[in-house]
XYZ file of C-alpha atoms in Angstrom:
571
model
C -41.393 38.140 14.658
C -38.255 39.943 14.879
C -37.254 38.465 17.991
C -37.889 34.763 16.290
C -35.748 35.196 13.567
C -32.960 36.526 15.660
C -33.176 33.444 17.499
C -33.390 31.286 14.648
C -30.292 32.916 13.359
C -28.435 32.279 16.579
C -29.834 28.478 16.888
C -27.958 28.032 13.225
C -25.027 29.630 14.274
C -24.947 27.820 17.309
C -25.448 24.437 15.343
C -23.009 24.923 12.467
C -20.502 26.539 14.976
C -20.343 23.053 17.204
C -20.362 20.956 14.009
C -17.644 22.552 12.358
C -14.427 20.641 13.356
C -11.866 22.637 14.624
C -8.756 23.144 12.509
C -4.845 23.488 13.111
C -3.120 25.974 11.223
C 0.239 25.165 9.540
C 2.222 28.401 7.758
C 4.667 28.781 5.472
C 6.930 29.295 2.611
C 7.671 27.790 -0.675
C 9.880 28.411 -3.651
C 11.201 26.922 -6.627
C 14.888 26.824 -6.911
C 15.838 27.814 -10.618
C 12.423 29.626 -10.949
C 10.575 33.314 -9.745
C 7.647 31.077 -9.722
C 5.919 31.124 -6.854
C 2.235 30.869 -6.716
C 0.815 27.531 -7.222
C 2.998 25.692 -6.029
C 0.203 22.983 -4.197
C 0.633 21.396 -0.172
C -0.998 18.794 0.654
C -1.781 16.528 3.871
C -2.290 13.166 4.298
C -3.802 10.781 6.987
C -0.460 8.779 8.251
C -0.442 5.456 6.655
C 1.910 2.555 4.697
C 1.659 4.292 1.014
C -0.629 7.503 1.049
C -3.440 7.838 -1.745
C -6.050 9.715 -3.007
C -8.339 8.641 -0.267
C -5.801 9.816 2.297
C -5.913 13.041 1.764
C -7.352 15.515 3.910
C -6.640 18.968 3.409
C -4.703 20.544 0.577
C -3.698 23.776 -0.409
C -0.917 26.185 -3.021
C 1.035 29.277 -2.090
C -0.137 32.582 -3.277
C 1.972 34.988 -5.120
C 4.750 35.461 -2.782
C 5.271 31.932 -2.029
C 3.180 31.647 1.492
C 0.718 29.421 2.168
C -1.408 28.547 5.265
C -2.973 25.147 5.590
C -6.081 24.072 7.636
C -5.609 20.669 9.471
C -8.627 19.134 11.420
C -7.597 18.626 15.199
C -8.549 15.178 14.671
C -6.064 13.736 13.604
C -2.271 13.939 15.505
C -0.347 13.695 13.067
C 0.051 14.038 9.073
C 2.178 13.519 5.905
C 2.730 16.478 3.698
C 3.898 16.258 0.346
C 4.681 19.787 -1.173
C 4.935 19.651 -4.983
C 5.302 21.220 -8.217
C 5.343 20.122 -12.118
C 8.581 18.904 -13.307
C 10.034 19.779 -9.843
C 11.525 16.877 -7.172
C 8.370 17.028 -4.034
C 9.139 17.607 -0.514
C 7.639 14.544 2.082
C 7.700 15.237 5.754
C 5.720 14.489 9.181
C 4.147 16.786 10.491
C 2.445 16.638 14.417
C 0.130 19.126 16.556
C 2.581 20.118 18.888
C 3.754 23.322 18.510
C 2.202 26.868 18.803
C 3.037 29.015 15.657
C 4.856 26.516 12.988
C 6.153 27.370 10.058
C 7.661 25.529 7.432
C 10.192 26.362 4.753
C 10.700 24.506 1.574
C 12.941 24.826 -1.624
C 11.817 22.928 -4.484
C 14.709 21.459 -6.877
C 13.882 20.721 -10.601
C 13.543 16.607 -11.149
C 16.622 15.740 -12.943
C 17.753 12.670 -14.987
C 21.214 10.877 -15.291
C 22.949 11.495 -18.540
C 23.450 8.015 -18.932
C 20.013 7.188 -19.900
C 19.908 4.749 -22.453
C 15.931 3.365 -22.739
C 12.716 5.052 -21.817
C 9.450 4.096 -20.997
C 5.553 4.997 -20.907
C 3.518 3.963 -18.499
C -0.336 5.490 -18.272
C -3.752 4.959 -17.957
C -4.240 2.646 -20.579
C -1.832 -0.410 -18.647
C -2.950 1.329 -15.213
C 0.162 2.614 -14.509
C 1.341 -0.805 -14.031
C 5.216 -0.579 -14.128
C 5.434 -4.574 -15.178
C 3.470 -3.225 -18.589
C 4.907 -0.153 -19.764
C 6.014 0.049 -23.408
C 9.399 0.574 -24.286
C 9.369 3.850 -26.429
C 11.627 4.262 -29.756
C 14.402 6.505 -30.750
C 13.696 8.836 -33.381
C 16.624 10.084 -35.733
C 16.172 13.604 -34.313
C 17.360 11.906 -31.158
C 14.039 11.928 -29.154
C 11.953 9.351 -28.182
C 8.294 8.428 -29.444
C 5.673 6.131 -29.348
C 2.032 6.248 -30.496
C -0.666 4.558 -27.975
C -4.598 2.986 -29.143
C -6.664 4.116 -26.344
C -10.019 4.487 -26.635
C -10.881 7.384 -24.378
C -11.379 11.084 -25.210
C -8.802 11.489 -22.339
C -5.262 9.858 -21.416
C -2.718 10.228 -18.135
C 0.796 9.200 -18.969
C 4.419 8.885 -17.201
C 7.920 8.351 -18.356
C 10.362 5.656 -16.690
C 13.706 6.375 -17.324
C 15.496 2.988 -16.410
C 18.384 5.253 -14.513
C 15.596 6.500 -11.906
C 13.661 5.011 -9.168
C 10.689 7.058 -9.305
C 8.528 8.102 -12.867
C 8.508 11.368 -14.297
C 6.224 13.977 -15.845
C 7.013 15.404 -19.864
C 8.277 18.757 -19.413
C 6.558 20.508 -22.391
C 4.558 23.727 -22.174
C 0.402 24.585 -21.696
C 0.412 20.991 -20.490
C -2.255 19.969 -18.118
C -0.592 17.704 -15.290
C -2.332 16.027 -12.327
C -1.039 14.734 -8.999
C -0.053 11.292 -8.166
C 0.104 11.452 -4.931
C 3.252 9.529 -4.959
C 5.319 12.715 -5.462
C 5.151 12.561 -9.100
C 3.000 14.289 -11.882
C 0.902 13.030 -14.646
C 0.515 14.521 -18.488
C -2.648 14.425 -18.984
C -4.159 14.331 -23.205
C -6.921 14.647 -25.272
C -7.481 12.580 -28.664
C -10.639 12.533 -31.076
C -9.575 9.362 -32.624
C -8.219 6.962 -29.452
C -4.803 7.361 -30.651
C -2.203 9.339 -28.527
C 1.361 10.460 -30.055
C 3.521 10.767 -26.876
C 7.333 12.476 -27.603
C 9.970 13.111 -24.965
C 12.803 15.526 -25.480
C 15.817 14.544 -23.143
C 17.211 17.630 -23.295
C 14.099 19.650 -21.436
C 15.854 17.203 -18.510
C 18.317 18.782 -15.927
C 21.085 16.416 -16.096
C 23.416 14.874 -13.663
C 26.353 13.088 -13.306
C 26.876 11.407 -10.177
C 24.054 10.375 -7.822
C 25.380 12.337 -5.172
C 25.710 15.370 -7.119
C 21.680 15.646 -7.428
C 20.387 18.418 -5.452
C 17.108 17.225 -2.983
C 14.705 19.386 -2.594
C 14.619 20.383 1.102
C 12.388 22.174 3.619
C 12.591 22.933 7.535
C 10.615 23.819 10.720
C 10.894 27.010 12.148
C 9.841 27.967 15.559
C 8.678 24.462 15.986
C 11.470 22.113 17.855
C 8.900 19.521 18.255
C 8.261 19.153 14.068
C 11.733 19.913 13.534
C 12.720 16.540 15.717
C 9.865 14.112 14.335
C 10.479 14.891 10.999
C 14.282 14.958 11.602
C 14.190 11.195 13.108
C 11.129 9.397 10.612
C 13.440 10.555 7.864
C 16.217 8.582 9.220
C 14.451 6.051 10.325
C 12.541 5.617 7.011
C 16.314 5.335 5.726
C 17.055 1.949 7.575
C 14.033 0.280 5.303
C 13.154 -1.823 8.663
C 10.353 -3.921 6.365
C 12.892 -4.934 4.102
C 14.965 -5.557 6.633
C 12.214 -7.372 9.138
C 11.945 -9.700 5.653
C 15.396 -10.283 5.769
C 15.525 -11.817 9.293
C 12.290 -13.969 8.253
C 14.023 -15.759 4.827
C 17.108 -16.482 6.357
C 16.436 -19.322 7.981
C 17.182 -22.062 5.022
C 14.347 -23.906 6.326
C 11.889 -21.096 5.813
C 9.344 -22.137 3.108
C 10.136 -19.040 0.889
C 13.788 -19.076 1.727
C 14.906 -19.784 -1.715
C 12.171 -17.681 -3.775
C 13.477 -14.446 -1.235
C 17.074 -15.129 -2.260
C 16.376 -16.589 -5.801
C 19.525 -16.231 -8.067
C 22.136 -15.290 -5.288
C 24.855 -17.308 -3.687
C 25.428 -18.261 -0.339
C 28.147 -15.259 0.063
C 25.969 -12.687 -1.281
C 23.176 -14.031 1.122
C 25.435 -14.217 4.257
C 27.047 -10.192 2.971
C 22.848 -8.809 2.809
C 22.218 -10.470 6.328
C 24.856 -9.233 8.080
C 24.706 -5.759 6.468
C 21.086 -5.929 7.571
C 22.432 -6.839 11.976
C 24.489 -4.073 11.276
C 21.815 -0.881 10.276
C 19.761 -2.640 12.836
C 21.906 -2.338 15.475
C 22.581 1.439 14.631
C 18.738 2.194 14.493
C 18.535 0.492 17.653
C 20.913 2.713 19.206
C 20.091 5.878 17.586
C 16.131 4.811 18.575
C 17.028 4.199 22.160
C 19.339 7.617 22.438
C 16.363 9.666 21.191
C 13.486 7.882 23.226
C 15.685 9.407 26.805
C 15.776 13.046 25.254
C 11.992 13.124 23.604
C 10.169 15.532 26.147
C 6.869 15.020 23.854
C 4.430 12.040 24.314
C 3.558 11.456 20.855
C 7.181 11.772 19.807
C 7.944 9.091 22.772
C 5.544 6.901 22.003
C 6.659 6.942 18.116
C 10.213 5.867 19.233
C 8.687 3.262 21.081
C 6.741 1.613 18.568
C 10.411 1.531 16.528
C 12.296 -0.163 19.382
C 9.127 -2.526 20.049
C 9.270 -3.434 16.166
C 12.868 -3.269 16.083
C 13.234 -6.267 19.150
C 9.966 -8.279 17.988
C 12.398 -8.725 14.242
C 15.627 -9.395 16.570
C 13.508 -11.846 18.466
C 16.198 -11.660 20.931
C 13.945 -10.134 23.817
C 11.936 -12.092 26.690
C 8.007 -11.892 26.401
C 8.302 -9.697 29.295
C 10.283 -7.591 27.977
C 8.368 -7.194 24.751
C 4.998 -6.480 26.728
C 6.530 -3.772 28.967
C 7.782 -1.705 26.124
C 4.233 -2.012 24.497
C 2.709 -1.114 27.769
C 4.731 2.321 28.327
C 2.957 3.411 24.999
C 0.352 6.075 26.060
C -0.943 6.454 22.664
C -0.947 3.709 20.068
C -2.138 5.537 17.466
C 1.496 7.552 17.243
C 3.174 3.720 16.613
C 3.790 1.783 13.110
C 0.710 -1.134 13.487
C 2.304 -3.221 16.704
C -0.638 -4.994 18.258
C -0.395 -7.919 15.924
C 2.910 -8.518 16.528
C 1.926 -10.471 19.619
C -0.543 -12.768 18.181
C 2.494 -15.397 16.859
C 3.717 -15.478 20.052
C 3.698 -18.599 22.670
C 2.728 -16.647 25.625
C 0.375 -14.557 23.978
C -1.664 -17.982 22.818
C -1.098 -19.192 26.371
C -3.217 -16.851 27.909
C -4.722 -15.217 24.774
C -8.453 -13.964 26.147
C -6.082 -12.021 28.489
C -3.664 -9.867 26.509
C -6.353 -9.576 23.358
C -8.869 -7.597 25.668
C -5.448 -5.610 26.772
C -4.650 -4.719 23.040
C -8.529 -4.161 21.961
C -9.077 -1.925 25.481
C -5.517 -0.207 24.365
C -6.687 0.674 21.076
C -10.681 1.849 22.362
C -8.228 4.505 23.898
C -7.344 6.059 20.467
C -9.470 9.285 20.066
C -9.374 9.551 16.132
C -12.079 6.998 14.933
C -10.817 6.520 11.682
C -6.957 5.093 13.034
C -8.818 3.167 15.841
C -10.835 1.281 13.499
C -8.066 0.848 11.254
C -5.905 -0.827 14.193
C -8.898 -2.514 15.428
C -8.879 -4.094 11.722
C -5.582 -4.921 11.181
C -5.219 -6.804 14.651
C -8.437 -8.521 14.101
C -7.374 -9.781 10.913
C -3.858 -10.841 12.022
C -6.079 -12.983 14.765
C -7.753 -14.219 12.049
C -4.470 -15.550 10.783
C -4.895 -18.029 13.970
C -7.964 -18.475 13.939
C -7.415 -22.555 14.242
C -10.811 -24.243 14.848
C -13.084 -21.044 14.215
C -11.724 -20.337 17.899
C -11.729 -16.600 17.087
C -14.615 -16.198 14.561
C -17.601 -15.424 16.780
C -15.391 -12.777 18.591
C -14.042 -11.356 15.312
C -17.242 -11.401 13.378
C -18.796 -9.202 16.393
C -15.440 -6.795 16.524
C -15.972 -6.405 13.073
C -19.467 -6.085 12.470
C -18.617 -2.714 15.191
C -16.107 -1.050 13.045
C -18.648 -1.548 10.128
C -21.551 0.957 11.942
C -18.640 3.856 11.573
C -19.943 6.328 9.672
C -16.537 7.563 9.417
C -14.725 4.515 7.643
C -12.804 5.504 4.192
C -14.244 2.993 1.415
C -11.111 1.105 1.230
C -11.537 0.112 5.399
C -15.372 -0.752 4.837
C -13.946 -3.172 1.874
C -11.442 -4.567 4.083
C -13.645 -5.449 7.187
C -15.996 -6.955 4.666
C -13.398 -9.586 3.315
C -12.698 -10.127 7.022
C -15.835 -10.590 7.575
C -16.436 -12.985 4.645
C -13.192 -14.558 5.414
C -14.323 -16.003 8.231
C -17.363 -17.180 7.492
C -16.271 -18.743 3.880
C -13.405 -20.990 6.602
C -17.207 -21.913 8.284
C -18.601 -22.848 5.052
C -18.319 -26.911 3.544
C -19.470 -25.360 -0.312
C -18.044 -22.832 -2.770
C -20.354 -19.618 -3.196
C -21.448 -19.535 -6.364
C -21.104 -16.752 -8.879
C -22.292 -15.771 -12.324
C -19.431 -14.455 -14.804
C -18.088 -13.221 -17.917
C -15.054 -14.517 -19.319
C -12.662 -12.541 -21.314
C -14.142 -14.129 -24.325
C -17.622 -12.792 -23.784
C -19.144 -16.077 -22.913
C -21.421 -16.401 -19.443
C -21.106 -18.598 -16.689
C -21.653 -19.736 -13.402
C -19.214 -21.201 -11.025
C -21.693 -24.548 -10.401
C -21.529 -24.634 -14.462
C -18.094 -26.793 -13.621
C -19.547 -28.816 -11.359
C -17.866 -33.011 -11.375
C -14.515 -30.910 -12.285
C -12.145 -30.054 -9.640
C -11.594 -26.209 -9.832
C -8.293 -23.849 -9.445
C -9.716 -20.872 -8.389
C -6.956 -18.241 -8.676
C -7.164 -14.692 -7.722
C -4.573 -12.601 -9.160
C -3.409 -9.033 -10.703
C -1.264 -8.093 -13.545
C 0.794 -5.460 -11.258
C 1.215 -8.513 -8.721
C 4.920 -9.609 -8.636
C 4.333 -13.020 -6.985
C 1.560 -13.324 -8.939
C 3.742 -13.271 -12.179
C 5.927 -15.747 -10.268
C 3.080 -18.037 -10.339
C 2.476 -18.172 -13.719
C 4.842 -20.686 -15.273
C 3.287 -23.315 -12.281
C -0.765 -22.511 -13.480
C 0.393 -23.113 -17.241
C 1.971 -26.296 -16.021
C -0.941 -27.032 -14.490
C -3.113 -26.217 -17.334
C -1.109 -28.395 -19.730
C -0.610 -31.524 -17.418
C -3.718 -32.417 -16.067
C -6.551 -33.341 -17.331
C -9.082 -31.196 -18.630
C -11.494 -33.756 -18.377
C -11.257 -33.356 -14.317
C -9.596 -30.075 -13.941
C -10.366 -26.477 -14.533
C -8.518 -23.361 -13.966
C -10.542 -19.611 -13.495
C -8.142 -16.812 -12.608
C -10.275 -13.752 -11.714
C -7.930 -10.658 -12.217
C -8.113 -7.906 -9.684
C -6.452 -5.331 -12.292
C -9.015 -2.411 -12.655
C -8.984 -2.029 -16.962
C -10.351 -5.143 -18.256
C -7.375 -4.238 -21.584
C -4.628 -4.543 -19.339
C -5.374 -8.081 -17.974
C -6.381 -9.220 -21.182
C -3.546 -7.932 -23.001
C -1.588 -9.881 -20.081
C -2.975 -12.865 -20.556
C -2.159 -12.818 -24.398
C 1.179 -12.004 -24.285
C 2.116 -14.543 -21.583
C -0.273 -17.922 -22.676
C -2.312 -18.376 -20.092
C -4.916 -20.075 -21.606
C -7.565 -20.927 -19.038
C -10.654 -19.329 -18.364
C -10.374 -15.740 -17.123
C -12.861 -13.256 -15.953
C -12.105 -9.810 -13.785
C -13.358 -8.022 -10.577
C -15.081 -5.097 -12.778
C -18.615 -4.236 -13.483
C -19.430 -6.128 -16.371
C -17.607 -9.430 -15.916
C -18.363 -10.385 -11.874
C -18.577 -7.573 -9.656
C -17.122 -7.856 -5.563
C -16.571 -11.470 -6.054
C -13.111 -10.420 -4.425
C -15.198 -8.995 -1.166
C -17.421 -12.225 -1.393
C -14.459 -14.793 -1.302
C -12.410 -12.876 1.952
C -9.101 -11.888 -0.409
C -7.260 -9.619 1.248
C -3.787 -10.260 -0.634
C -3.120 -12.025 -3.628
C -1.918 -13.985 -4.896
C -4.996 -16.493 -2.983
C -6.280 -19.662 -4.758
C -8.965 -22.344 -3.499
C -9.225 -25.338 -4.692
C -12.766 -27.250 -4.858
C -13.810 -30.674 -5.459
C -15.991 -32.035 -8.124
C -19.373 -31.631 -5.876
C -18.331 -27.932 -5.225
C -17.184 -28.094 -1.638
C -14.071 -26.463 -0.524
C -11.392 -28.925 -0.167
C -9.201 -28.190 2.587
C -5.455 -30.132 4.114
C -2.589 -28.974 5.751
C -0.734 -30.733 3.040
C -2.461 -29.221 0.115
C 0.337 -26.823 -1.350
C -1.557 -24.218 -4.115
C 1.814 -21.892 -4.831
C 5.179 -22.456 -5.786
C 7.121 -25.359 -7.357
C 5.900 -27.882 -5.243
C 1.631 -27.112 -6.665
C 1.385 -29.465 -9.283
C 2.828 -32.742 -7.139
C 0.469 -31.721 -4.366
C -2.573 -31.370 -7.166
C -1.865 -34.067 -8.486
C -1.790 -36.019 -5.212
C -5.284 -35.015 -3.923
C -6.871 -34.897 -7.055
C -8.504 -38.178 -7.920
């Protein structure tokens, strides 16, 4: 019997020991400026992605009493974003890559200051979804600080301040507060009320105040022992400097005859436009430079292969490279995974449609290589969708349906990637389908509905979202809409992808949109997002009286030029 348990204990060990994943150990140091504070001070880890959240994180941690700290990674994964961070104090954001042997990182946290110049401030918080488009101007007491009372009606309320000086929100320096992470680099308040109604003051002078921009002190951290961290995160931080989307959007709009030439440059004149663009040739030809001087002294792969992806990205927006040239770069990349999303880049091009069957089993083979399932499913989605972009005839749709339907039997897909492959999924087969799913509903006002209830009407169907900024650009062209044809033929239903059914209400008031509205929330029609393939809004559809899709290259649903076109096809 003795022997048998023995056994058994060993068989667990065994089992739990191979399970486990194995782990990377970061250490290091941590203190607060202007403070002997140094426990609790929290580091956290992120999977590498466009804007980090909740869902990204994957290990997290806070320094002990002398300001150390040692943080778990899983091997998994190559590399990471690490956001070190403190109440009331400006966080630390830097890359971080298994490829050292003992690293150790040291940070110094400086207190978040304000300009003295501020002149309004704002709330933003759970109760507009920390939509920056809604927050409430707050009001200037006599005692010189700034107040506002909120109806909420929860027993519990997050909150943030904008101070219309800063870039970033801020956290209310008072004492016994409870705070929470945004995982932007900011904190939250969060506050209890019995009644739904939250008092909210803000005393400037709790502020460190500055004078200058330049005079701010960053907070600040480095690698020790660790030449291979201390380069990465040395170059992504310059790199991240150049902006390279803003300036890839740049190089798109310029062209006069680009559809959304004027909306990009709305209100500026032809100097100002010609002074952005060639300020824009100019930090990309230093990036270029500075990319291609690193890429011949980088002695580690990853770090290689990182540079590469720039350069690639960098010549695909110049558009001043051969095809050739283009593919060679992208072949010399061991590891795609270490790159910004590339694949899709080829899709719009003429030689890749040429001889596409060839160069997509390249990229898809090229991306099977990628050992971490969770960033080889997520390129595998994002190239698939771009393809989907070009998907002219359904000539894709079998292949993508099948790619996808793979990438769905992970059982290691986030939520948010899952959600994503389903649109694609339904995205292609709603461009296969001659009728309009139909839905059951809520609207705003309570009332029930079904799509098919507006059947012999021709209906708008408008997906949209209160924090949306070309959304809101939209607006003033549905409530032309609205008012100019006739209701007799035409209907509009804006489903709002906002997550507090208040906010887009509230929205909706303020700004007259008076059209039927529901939202993508239990309660008024759940997934009807998922069901209709939106994966970016704003997306509208329009469908004819007998509920079928209605589909031409002419048919223009955005912009100024919407109503003309609706009111040309619609008979």
């Amino acid at each position: 019997m003795r022997k048998i348990v023995i056994l058994f204990i060993i068989l667990v060990i065994v089992i739990f020991g191979c399970s486990s994943e194995k782990t990377i150990i970061l250490r290091g140091s941590v203190k607060l400026a202007d403070s002997e504070q140094k426990s609790g001070i929290e580091i956290r880890a992120y999977y590498v992605t466009y804007k980090v959240t909740e869902n990204d994180l994957l290990a997290k941690t806070t320094t002990g009493e002398q300001g150390n700290f040692t943080l778990r990674l899983p091997e998994s994964y190559s590399n990471f974003e690490l956001h070190i961070s403190y109440p009331n104090y400006e966080f630390y954001k830097t890359k971080f890559i298994n490829a050292d042997i003992e690293p150790f990182l040291e940070v110094t946290l400086q207190p978040a200051s304000i300009s003295e110049n501020v002149s309004e401030v704002k709330v933003v918080g759970d109760f507009c979804d920390f939509n920056w488009e809604n927050s409430i101007p707050m009001i200037k007491n006599k005692n010189g600080l700034y107040e506002i009372e909120i109806d909420y009606n929860e027993p519990e309320m997050a909150y943030q301040f904008l101070f219309d000086t800063e870039r970033h929100s801020y956290s209310n320096p008072i004492e016994n507060s409870k705070y929470e992470y945004d995982h932007g680099g900011d904190y939250k308040n969060i506050v209890q009320s019995d009644n739904g109604k939250y008092k909210i003051t803000v005393d400037l002078s709790n502020f460190p105040k500055y004078t200058e921009k330049g005079e701010v002190p960053r907070s600040n951290g480095q690698f020790i022992s660790a030449s291979n961290n201390e380069f990465y995160a040395k170059i992504s931080e310059k790199i991240e400097e150049y902006e390279l989307p803003m300036i890839s959007s740049i190089f798109i709009f310029k062209d006069k005859e680009h559809p959304y030439h004027k909306e990009f440059f709305k209100g500026m004149k032809e100097h100002e436009i010609e002074e952005i663009v060639n300020d824009s040739e100019m930090k990309m030809n230093e990036v270029s430079a500075y990319v291609d001087s690193l890429i011949i002294v980088s002695e580690h792969q990853f770090l290689k292969d990182y540079l590469l992806g720039v350069k690639l990205r960098i010549q695909m927006i110049y558009n001043e490279c051969s095809f050739e040239e283009l593919w060679s770069i992208f072949e010399s990349i061991k590891d795609i995974s270490a790159t910004y999303p590339i694949s899709y880049l080829f899709i719009w091009k003429k030689e890749f449609q040429e001889n596409d069957m060839k160069f997509i089993n390249i990229i898809h083979n090229k991306i099977l290589e990628v050992k971490n399932e969770r960033k080889k499913n997520e390129l595998l989605n994002n190239f698939y969708y771009t393809l989907s972009k070009n998907n002219i005839d359904g000539k894709y749709s079998q292949l993508i349906l099948k790619e996808a339907d793979k990438i769905l039997a992970s059982e290691n897909n986030p939520e948010n990637l899952n959600e994503n492959i389903q649109k694609l999924i339904s995205k292609i087969k709603l461009s296969e389908t001659e009728f309009a799913p139909d839905f059951e509903f809520v609207d705003f006002d309570g009332k029930s509905y079904k799509l098919s209830d507006f059947r012999g009407k021709w209906i708008f169907l408008d997906f949209w979202a209160t924090w949306c900024g070309p959304c809101i650009k939209e607006i003033p062209h549905l409530i032309e809409a609205h008012q100019l044809l006739d209701k007799n033929n035409f209907v509009i239903l804006s489903i709002s992808l906002d997550k507090k059914i208040e906010t887009a209400k509230e929205f909706v008031k303020e700004n007259n949109m008076g059209w039927i509205h529901t939202i993508d929330i239990e309660g008024y029609v759940k997934d009807v997002g998922i069901q209709y393939g939106v994966s970016s809004i704003p997306t509208a559809f329009l469908i004819d009286p007998e509920g079928r899709f209605f589909r031409s290259e002419k048919l223009v649903l955005r912009g100024e030029s919407m109503l003309e076109s609706l009111k040309e096809h619609i008979k």
